[in-house]
XYZ file of C-alpha atoms in Angstrom:
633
model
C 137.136 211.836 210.052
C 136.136 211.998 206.418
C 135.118 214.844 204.553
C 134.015 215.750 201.144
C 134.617 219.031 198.879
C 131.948 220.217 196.221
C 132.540 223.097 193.877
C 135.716 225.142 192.578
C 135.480 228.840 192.859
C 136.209 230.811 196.162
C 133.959 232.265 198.176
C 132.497 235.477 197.082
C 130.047 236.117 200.120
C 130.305 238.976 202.078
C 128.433 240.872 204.875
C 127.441 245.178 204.374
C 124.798 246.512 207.102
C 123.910 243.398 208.296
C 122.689 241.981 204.740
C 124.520 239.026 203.282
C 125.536 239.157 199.242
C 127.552 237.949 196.763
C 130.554 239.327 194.418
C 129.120 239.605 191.379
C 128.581 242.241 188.208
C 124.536 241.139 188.092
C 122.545 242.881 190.274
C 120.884 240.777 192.805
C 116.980 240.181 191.797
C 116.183 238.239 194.982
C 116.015 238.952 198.538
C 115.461 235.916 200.522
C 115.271 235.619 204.711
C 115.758 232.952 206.554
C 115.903 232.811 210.512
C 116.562 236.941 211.092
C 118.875 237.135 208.237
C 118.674 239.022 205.303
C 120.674 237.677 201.890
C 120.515 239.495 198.355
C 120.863 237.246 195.968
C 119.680 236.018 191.892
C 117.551 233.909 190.719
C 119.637 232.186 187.903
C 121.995 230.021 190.084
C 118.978 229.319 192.646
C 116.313 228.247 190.673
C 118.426 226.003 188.236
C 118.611 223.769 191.515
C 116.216 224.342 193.830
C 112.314 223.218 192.430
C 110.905 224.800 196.142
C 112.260 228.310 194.780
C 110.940 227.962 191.019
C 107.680 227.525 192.569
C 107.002 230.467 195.034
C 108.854 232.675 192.235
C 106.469 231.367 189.875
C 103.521 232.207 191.805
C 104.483 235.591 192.545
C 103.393 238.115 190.125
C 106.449 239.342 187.929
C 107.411 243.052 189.534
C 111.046 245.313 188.323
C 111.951 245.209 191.776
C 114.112 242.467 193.447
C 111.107 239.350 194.792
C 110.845 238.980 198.470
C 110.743 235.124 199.769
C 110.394 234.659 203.502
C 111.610 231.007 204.965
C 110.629 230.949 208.389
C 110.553 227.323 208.671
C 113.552 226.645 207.123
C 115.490 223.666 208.879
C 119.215 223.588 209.628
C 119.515 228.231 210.170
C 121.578 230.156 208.465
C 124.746 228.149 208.038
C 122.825 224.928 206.370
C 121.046 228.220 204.316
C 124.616 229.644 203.113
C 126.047 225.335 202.295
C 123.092 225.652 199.236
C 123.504 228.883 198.344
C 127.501 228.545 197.701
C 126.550 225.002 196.416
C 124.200 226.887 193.468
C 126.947 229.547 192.982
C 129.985 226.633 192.383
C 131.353 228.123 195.509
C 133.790 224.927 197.224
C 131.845 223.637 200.226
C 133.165 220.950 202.889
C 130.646 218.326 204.130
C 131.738 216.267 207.056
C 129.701 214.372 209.616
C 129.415 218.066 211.899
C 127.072 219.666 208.865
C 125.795 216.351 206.746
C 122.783 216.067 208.665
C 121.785 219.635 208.410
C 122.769 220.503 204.772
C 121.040 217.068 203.754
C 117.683 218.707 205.615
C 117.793 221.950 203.889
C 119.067 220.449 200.177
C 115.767 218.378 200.863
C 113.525 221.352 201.736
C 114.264 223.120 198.412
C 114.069 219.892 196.624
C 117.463 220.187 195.255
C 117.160 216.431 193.211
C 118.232 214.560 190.294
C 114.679 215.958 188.708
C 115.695 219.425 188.499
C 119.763 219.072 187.541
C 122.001 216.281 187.610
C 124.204 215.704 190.272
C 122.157 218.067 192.409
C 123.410 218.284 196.424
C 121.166 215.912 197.442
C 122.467 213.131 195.151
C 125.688 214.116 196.221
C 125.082 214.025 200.057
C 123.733 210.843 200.067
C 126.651 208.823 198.303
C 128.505 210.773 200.672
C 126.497 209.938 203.787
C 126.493 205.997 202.705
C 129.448 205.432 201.185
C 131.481 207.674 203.972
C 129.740 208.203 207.165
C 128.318 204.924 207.327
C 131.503 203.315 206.913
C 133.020 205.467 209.839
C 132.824 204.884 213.202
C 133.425 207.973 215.275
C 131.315 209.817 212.365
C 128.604 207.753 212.500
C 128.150 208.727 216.335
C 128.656 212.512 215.260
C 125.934 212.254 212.634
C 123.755 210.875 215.324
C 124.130 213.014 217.642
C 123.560 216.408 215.146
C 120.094 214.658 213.978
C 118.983 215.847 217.633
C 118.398 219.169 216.308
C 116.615 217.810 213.326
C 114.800 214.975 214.988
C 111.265 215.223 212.552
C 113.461 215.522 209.904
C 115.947 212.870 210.473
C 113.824 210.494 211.159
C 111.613 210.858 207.984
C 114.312 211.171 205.583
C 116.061 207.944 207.057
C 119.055 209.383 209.015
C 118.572 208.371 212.509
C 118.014 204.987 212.050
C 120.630 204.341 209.769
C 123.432 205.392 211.837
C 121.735 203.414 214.783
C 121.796 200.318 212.826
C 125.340 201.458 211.425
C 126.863 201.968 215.169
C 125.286 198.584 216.636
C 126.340 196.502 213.506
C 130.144 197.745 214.404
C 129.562 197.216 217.788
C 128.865 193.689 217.055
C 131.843 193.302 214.851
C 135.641 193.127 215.969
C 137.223 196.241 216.329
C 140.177 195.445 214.183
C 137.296 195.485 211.141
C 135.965 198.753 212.474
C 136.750 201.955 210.696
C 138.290 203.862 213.811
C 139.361 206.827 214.370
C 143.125 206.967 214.284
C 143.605 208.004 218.011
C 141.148 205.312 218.896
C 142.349 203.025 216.107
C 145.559 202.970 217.369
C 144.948 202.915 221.249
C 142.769 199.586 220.064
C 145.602 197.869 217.919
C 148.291 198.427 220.593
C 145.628 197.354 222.998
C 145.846 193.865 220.613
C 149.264 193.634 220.414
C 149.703 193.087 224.127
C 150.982 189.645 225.124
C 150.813 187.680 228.425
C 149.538 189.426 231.690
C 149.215 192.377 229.868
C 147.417 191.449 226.944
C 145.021 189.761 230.178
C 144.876 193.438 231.776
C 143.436 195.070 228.382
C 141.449 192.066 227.461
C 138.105 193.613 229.075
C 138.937 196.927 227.974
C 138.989 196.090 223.925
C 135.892 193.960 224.005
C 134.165 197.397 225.903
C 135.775 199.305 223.739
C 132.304 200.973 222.351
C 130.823 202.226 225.781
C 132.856 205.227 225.853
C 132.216 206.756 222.923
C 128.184 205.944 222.909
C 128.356 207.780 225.898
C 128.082 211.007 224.619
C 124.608 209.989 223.272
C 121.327 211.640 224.561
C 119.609 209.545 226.437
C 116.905 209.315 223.507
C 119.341 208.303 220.947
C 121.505 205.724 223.784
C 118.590 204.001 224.414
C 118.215 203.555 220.478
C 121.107 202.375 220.349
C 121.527 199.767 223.158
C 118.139 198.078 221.719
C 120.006 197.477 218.478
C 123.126 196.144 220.250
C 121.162 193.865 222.477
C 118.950 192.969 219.906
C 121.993 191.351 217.930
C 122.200 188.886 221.042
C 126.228 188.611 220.092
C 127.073 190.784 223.254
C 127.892 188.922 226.667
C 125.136 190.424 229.482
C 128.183 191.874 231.483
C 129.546 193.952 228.738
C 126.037 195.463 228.653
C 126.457 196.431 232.363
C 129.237 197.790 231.706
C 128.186 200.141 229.301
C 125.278 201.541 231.433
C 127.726 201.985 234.269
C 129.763 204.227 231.953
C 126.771 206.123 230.382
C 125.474 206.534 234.544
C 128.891 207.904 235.281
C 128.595 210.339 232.157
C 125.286 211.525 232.471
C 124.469 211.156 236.728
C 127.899 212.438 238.221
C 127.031 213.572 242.079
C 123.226 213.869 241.225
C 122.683 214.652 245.095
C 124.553 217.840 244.769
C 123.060 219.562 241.564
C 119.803 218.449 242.323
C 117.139 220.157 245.067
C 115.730 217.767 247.231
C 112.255 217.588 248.047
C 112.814 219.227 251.684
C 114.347 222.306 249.887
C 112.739 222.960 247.298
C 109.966 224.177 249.607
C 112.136 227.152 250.370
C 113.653 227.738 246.706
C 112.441 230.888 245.106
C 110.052 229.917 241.744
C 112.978 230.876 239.265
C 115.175 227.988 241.222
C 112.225 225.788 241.314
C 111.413 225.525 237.784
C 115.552 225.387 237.036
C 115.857 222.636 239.416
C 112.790 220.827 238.117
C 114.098 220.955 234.653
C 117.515 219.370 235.768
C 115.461 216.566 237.565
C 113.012 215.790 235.117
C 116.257 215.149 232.423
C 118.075 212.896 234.659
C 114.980 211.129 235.928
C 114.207 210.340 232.118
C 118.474 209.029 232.209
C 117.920 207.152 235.400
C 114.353 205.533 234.253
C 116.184 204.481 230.601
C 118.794 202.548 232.077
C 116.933 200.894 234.202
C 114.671 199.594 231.162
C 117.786 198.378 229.638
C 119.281 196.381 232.367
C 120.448 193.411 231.293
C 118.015 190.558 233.184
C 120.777 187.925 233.745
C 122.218 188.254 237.523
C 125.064 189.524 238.281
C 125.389 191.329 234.616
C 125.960 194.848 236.867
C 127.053 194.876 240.625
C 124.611 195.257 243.592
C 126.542 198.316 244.430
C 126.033 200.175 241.150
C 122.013 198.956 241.771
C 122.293 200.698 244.867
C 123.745 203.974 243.899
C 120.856 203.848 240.880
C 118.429 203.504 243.900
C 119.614 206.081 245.647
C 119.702 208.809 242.503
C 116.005 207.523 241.848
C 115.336 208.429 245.444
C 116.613 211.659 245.151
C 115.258 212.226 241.733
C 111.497 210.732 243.385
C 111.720 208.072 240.189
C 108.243 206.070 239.275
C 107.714 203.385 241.624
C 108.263 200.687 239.223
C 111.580 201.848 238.468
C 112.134 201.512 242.708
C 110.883 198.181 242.507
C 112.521 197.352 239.515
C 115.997 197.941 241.211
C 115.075 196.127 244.458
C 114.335 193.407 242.585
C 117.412 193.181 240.743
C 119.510 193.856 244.688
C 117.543 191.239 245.889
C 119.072 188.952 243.669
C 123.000 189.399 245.034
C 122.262 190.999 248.084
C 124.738 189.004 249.308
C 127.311 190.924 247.321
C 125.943 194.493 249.260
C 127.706 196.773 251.737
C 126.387 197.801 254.204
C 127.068 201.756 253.255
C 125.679 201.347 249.774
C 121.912 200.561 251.828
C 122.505 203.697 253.038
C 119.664 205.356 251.196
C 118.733 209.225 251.895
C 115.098 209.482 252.898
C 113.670 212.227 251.711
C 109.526 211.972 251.846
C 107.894 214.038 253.887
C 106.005 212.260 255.618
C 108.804 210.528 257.273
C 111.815 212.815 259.264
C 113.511 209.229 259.237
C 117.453 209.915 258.462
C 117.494 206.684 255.843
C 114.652 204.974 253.854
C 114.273 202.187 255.783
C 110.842 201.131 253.962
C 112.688 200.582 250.543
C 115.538 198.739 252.165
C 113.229 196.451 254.058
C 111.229 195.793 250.606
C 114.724 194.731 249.189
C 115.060 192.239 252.292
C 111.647 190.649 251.790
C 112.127 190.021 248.005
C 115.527 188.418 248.692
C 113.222 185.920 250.956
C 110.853 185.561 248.386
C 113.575 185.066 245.629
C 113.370 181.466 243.465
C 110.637 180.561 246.223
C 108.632 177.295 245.581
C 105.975 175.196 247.057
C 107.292 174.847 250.688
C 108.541 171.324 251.648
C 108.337 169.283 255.127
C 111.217 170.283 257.282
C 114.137 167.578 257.512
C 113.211 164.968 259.866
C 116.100 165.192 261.841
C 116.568 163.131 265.575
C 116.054 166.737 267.046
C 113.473 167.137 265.119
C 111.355 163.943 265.685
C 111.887 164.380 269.132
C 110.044 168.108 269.238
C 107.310 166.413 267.369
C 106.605 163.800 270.131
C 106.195 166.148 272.332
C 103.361 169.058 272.407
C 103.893 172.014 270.769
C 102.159 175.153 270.488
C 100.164 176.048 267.111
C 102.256 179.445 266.421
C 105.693 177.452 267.311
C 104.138 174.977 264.268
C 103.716 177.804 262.247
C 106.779 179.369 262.550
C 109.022 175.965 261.849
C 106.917 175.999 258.896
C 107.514 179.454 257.435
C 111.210 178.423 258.485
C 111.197 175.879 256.137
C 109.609 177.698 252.829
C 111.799 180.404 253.301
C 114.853 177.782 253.303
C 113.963 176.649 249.790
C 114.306 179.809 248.203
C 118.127 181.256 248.632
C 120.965 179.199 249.224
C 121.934 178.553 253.180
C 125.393 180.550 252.526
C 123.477 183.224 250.515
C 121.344 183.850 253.995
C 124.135 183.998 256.077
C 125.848 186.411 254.165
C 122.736 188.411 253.985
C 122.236 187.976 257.666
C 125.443 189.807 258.812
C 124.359 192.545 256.174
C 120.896 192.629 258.132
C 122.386 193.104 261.770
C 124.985 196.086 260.295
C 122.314 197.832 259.291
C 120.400 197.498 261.787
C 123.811 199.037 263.751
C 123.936 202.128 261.489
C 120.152 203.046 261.642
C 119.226 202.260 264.829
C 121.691 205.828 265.691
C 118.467 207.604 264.286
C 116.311 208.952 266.754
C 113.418 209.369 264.558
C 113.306 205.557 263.945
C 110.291 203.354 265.138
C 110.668 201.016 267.077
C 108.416 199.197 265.222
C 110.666 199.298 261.425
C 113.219 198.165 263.784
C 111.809 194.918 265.090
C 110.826 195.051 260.687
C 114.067 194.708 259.445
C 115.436 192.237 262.018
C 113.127 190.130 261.421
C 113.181 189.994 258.036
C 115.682 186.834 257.676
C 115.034 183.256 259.396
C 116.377 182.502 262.860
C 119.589 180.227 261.158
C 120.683 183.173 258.899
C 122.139 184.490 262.635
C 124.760 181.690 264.010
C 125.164 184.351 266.850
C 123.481 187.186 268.194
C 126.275 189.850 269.217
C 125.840 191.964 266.681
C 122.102 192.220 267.154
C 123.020 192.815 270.709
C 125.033 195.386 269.619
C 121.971 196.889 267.570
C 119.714 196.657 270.340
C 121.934 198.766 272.375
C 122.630 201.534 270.142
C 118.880 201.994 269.598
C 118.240 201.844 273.345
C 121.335 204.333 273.751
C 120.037 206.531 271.034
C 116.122 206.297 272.750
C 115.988 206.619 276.366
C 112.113 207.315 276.304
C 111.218 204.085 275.717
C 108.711 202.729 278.288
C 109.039 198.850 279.827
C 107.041 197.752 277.324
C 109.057 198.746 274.353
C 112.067 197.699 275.650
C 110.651 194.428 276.433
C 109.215 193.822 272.617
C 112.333 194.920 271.474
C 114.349 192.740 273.640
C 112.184 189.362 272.296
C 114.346 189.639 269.029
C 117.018 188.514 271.575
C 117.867 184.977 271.936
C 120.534 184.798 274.554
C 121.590 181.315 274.302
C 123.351 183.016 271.125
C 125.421 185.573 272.862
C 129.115 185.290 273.298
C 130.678 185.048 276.717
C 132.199 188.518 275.917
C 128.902 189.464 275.006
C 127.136 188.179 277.878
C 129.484 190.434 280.122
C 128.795 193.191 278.595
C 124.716 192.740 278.695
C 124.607 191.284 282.304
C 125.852 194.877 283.184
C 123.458 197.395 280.872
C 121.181 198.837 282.642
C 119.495 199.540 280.021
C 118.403 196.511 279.740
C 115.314 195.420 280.804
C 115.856 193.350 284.136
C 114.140 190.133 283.501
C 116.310 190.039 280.296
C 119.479 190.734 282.664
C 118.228 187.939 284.512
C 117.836 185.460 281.556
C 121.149 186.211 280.404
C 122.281 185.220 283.951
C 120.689 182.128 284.025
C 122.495 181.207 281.062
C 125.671 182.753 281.837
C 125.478 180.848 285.222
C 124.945 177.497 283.488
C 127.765 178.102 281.321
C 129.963 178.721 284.004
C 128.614 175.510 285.566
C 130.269 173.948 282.365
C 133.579 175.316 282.154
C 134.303 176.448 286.150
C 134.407 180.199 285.255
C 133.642 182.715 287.048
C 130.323 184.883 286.539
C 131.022 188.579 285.239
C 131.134 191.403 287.972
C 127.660 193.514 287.662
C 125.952 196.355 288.444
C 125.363 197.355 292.211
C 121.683 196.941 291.790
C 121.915 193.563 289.804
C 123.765 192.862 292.960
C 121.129 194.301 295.367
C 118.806 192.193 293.250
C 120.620 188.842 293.979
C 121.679 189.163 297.280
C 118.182 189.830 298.195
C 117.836 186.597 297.129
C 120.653 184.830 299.058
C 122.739 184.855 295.567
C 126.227 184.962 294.988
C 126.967 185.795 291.475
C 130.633 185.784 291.719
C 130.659 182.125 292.681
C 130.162 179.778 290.004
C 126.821 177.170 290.502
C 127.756 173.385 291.699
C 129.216 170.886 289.089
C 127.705 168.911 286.770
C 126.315 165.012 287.546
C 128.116 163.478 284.670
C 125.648 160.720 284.683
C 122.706 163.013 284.655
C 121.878 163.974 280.291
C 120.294 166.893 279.264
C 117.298 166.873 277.550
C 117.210 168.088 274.046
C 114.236 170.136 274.311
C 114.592 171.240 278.749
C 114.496 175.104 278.040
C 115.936 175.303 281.792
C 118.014 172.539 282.731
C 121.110 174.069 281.347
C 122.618 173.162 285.022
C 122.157 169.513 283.850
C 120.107 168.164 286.490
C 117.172 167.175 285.673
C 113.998 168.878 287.634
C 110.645 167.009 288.573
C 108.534 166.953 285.744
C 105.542 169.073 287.843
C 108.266 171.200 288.528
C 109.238 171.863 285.329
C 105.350 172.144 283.660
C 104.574 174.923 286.363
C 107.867 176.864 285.054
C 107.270 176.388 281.322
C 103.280 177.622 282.541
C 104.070 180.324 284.131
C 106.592 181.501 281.113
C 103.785 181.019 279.025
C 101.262 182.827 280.842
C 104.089 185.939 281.150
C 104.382 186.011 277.647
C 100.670 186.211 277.184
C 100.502 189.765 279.854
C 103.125 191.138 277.905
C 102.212 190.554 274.493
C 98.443 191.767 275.333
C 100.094 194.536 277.034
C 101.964 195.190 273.557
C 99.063 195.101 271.526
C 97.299 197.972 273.116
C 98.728 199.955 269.928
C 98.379 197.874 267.647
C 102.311 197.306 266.893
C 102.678 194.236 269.008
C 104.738 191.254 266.624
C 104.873 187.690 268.558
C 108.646 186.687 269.259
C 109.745 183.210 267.415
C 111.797 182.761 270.537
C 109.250 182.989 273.522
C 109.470 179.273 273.983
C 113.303 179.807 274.732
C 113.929 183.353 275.806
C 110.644 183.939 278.276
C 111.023 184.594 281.645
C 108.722 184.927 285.003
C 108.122 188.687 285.456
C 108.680 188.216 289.134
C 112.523 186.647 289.265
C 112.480 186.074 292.663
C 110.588 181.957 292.266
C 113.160 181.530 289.150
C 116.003 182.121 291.417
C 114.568 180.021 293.935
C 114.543 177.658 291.692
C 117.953 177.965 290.495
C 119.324 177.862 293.797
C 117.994 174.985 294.989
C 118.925 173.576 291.619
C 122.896 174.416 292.207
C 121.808 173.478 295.870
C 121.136 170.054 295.042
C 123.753 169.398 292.701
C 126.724 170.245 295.149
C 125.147 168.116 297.449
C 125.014 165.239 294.828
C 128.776 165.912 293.720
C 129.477 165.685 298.056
């Protein structure tokens, strides 16, 4: 650090009943008080170099006793006070980039300048301030940070700026040409001096070498700061990122814990209130600035450090365009999440809801709507041509299309990744029992039906939440059961769900149908279930532990049959009054759902609907396994 000596003589100041004087034959002639304190001094030394002083003395009438001056605005207190006074006496003085900034204000309030004496101080701090300061690193970042307590001052006489532009000019320069300090300097060149892996392993760390020590900034001063770097454009995006993570880690350590949250504050006393509220307003200002200075280039800081920012502006109740802002920027690697760091704390009160499910399904929908264009035809594949030929329904249209403008916008890995992330959250907040059922059914379906290859981890979902609510009605167990498609359940899976009771039966059934013509396949044998699954069947003449009739290998199975999963093809009036009656099912039960309101229609009705009386699908299905043994005979 670099310091600077003025005058020769040693200090003569000394304290006697609380008043401050000086060693000397002349009897003082001026008593002058600054901030409390009381200093006897003469008018000689101080007016020969201070043009503020000649000027109240002269308009004071002349009087034998000592003259009076009050300075109750004087900047910089008592110590900045003393660094003249000693300065006007020859006393020896040390400037250094702790006191520049606040002798510099007070030499400038008494207007000690080249007009009154040569080589007055304030000559003498500024060659000191540019020719030193400036040049230094670590003492440009100390001057900045003293002009806090001089802001109006700083910033009209110059200082503030010109240690901001002094800090992000080194920044943008190689540390090697960087006046250092000489811990620092040194860490740096033996940092450089590395070779092979090693040289590698400090690589990042020498090109970041600035964040730390910028750090220490206020928030006011940081955000300076980080303008003036960025503004150079010679810093990479990620280095930026970097930075802020540092400064977050500085300045927002455990936020959750120092902070009151909105539930209790209520019960704080008004003395904890208004200490708390201070705290939150200062880091809300923190959180708020580094969000303005995020870098806009993806992937410049990780989704998880996004994701602990959104959770510290939850806590902190940050604007709502700083909330946006950062689901935005998670939207745009949401891929990259875990499924812990969407873990957000909800703390509103008007929702008792254990996590903030609203902001985390906002963050879903913008990752849909990411890079989205105008939506294109679907790909006209065989599968595809052949759905068109036949008769669809309008909402079934609808849907393929959505389908296909939502495929244009992320990547088909991107969705997959995000679609696991989808289903484990679902998993961890469907153990709230103050969830609705309806920002359930929200979130899952949030992504399109190929982002899910399979469907056991929904299943798994689905069964927490049903474990975790036992009061839901038939209804609700029904709508949430249509998120459901069984044809993409494991065979482990399907065990396991053929025997919940939980379940809603004509699901159980469904999954038994399939389960049944996936046996038919392989030759396995059908899980063992429940004794009132079995009641069920039996009732019908239904042996679940025997596997259905083989295959025809000469019979194919039509690519769009959503029940001749047996492989043998049904009569065509057969198969219209089945695919009616589904229909008409799924009509009673979505009317039935939209009594409140809250009803959403499934995208996999056409597949996953069922007869709500069983009994004429299992007819059905046994004279289907009927017929083909007696075919195979």
């Amino acid at each position: 650090m670099k310091f600077m000596k003025l005058g020769s003589r040693p200090d003569t100041f000394y304290t006697t009943e609380a008043v401050r004087s000086v060693s000397s034959e002349v009897s003082s002639d001026l008593i002058i008080q600054v901030k409390g304190s009381r200093y006897m001094l003469h008018k000689f030394p101080l007016l020969s170099k201070c043009m503020r002083l000649q000027r109240i003395c002269s308009e004071s009438p002349e009087t034998l006793q000592p003259q009076i001056i009050q300075l109750p605005d004087f900047p910089g207190g008592i110590e900045a006070f003393e660094f003249c006074a000693k300065f006007c006496y020859g006393i020896t003085i040390t400037l250094s980039a702790y006191n520049i900034v606040a002798v510099q204000c007070a030499a400038e309030y008494f207007q000690m300048t080249e007009d009154v004496e040569k080589g007055n101080l304030v000559y003498k701090v500024e060659v000191f301030f540019n020719s030193c300061i400036l040049h230094g690193w670590k003492d440009s970042i100390i001057t900045l940070q003293s002009t806090k307590a001089f802001s109006l001052w700083s910033e009209d006489l110059g200082i503030t700026s010109r240690c901001i532009e002094s800090i992000a000019s080194k920044v943008l320069t190689h540390p090697s040409k960087v006046s250092l300090s000489h811990s620092h300097s040194r860490r740096v060149q033996d940092d450089m001096s590395c070779n092979g892996a090693e040289s590698q392993r400090h690589q990042q760390t020498i090109k970041g070498w600035w964040a730390e020590d910028i750090a220490e900034l206020s928030i006011d001063l940081y955000w300076r700061t980080m303008i003036g770097i960025k503004s150079g454009g010679k810093i990479p995006s990620n280095l930026i990122g970097e930075a802020l993570q540092v400064y977050a880690s500085r300045w927002l350590p455990n936020i959750s814990r120092k902070v009151k949250t909105n539930r209790e504050a209520t019960t704080a006393s008004t003395s904890d209130s208004d200490s708390a509220g201070e705290v939150t307003s200062k880091h809300k200002l923190v959180l708020e600035s580094l969000v303005s200075l995020l870098p806009s280039e993806k992937g410049a800081v990780s989704c998880s450090f996004l994701l602990k920012l959104l959770k510290v502006a939850n806590i902190l109740n940050a604007s709502s365009s700083s909330k946006m802002e950062l689901a935005r920027r998670v939207a745009l690697q949401l891929e990259e999440a875990r499924v812990s760091d969407l873990l957000i704390p909800c703390l509103s009160h008007s929702s008792d809801t254990l996590y903030d499910v609203d902001i985390v399904l906002t963050i879903f929908e913008q990752f849909m709507l990411q890079g989205q264009s105008t939506p294109t035809s679907p790909p006209r594949s065989k599968l595809g041509i052949e759905r068109r030929r036949r008769s669809r329904s309008a909402e079934n249209v609808d849907l393929e299309f959505q389908e296909a403008r939502r495929s244009s916008s992320a990547s088909h890995s991107s969705k997959l990744k995000v679609g696991r992330i989808v289903d484990g959250y679902l998993q961890e907040i469907a153990k709230d029992v103050n969830l609705p059922l309806s920002k359930f059914i929200a979130i899952a379906e949030t992504i399109p039906n190929f982002s899910r290859p399979d469907h056991d981890d929904l299943y798994r979902a689905i069964d927490i939440y049903l474990k975790a609510h036992p009061e839901l009605n038939k209804s609700e167990r029904k709508r949430l059961c249509r998120i459901l498609d069984c044809r993409k359940l494991s065979v482990e899976a399907c065990m396991y769900a053929a025997q919940n009771e939980k379940l809603p039966l004509r699901v159980v059934v469904q999954i038994l149908f399939f389960e049944q013509a996936r046996a038919a396949t392989t030759g396995a044998k059908v899980a063992d279930l429940p004794s009132n699954i079995k009641a069920l069947l039996a009732s019908h003449n239904i042996d679940p532990s025997k596997p259905p009739g083989p295959l025809s290998t000469t019979t194919s199975i039509p690519a769009d049959d959503e029940w001749s999963n047996s492989g043998i093809k049904s009569p065509k009036s057969r198969n219209s009054r089945l695919r009616n009656k589904v229909a008409g099912e799924d009509d009673l039960d979505e009317n039935e759902m939209n009594r409140d309101g809250m009803g959403r229609p499934s995208k996999f009705k056409a597949f996953c609907a069922l007869p709500r009386r069983p009994k004429r699908m299992f007819n059905k299905l046994l004279s289907i396994n009927r017929s083909g043994s007696e075919r195979t005979e």
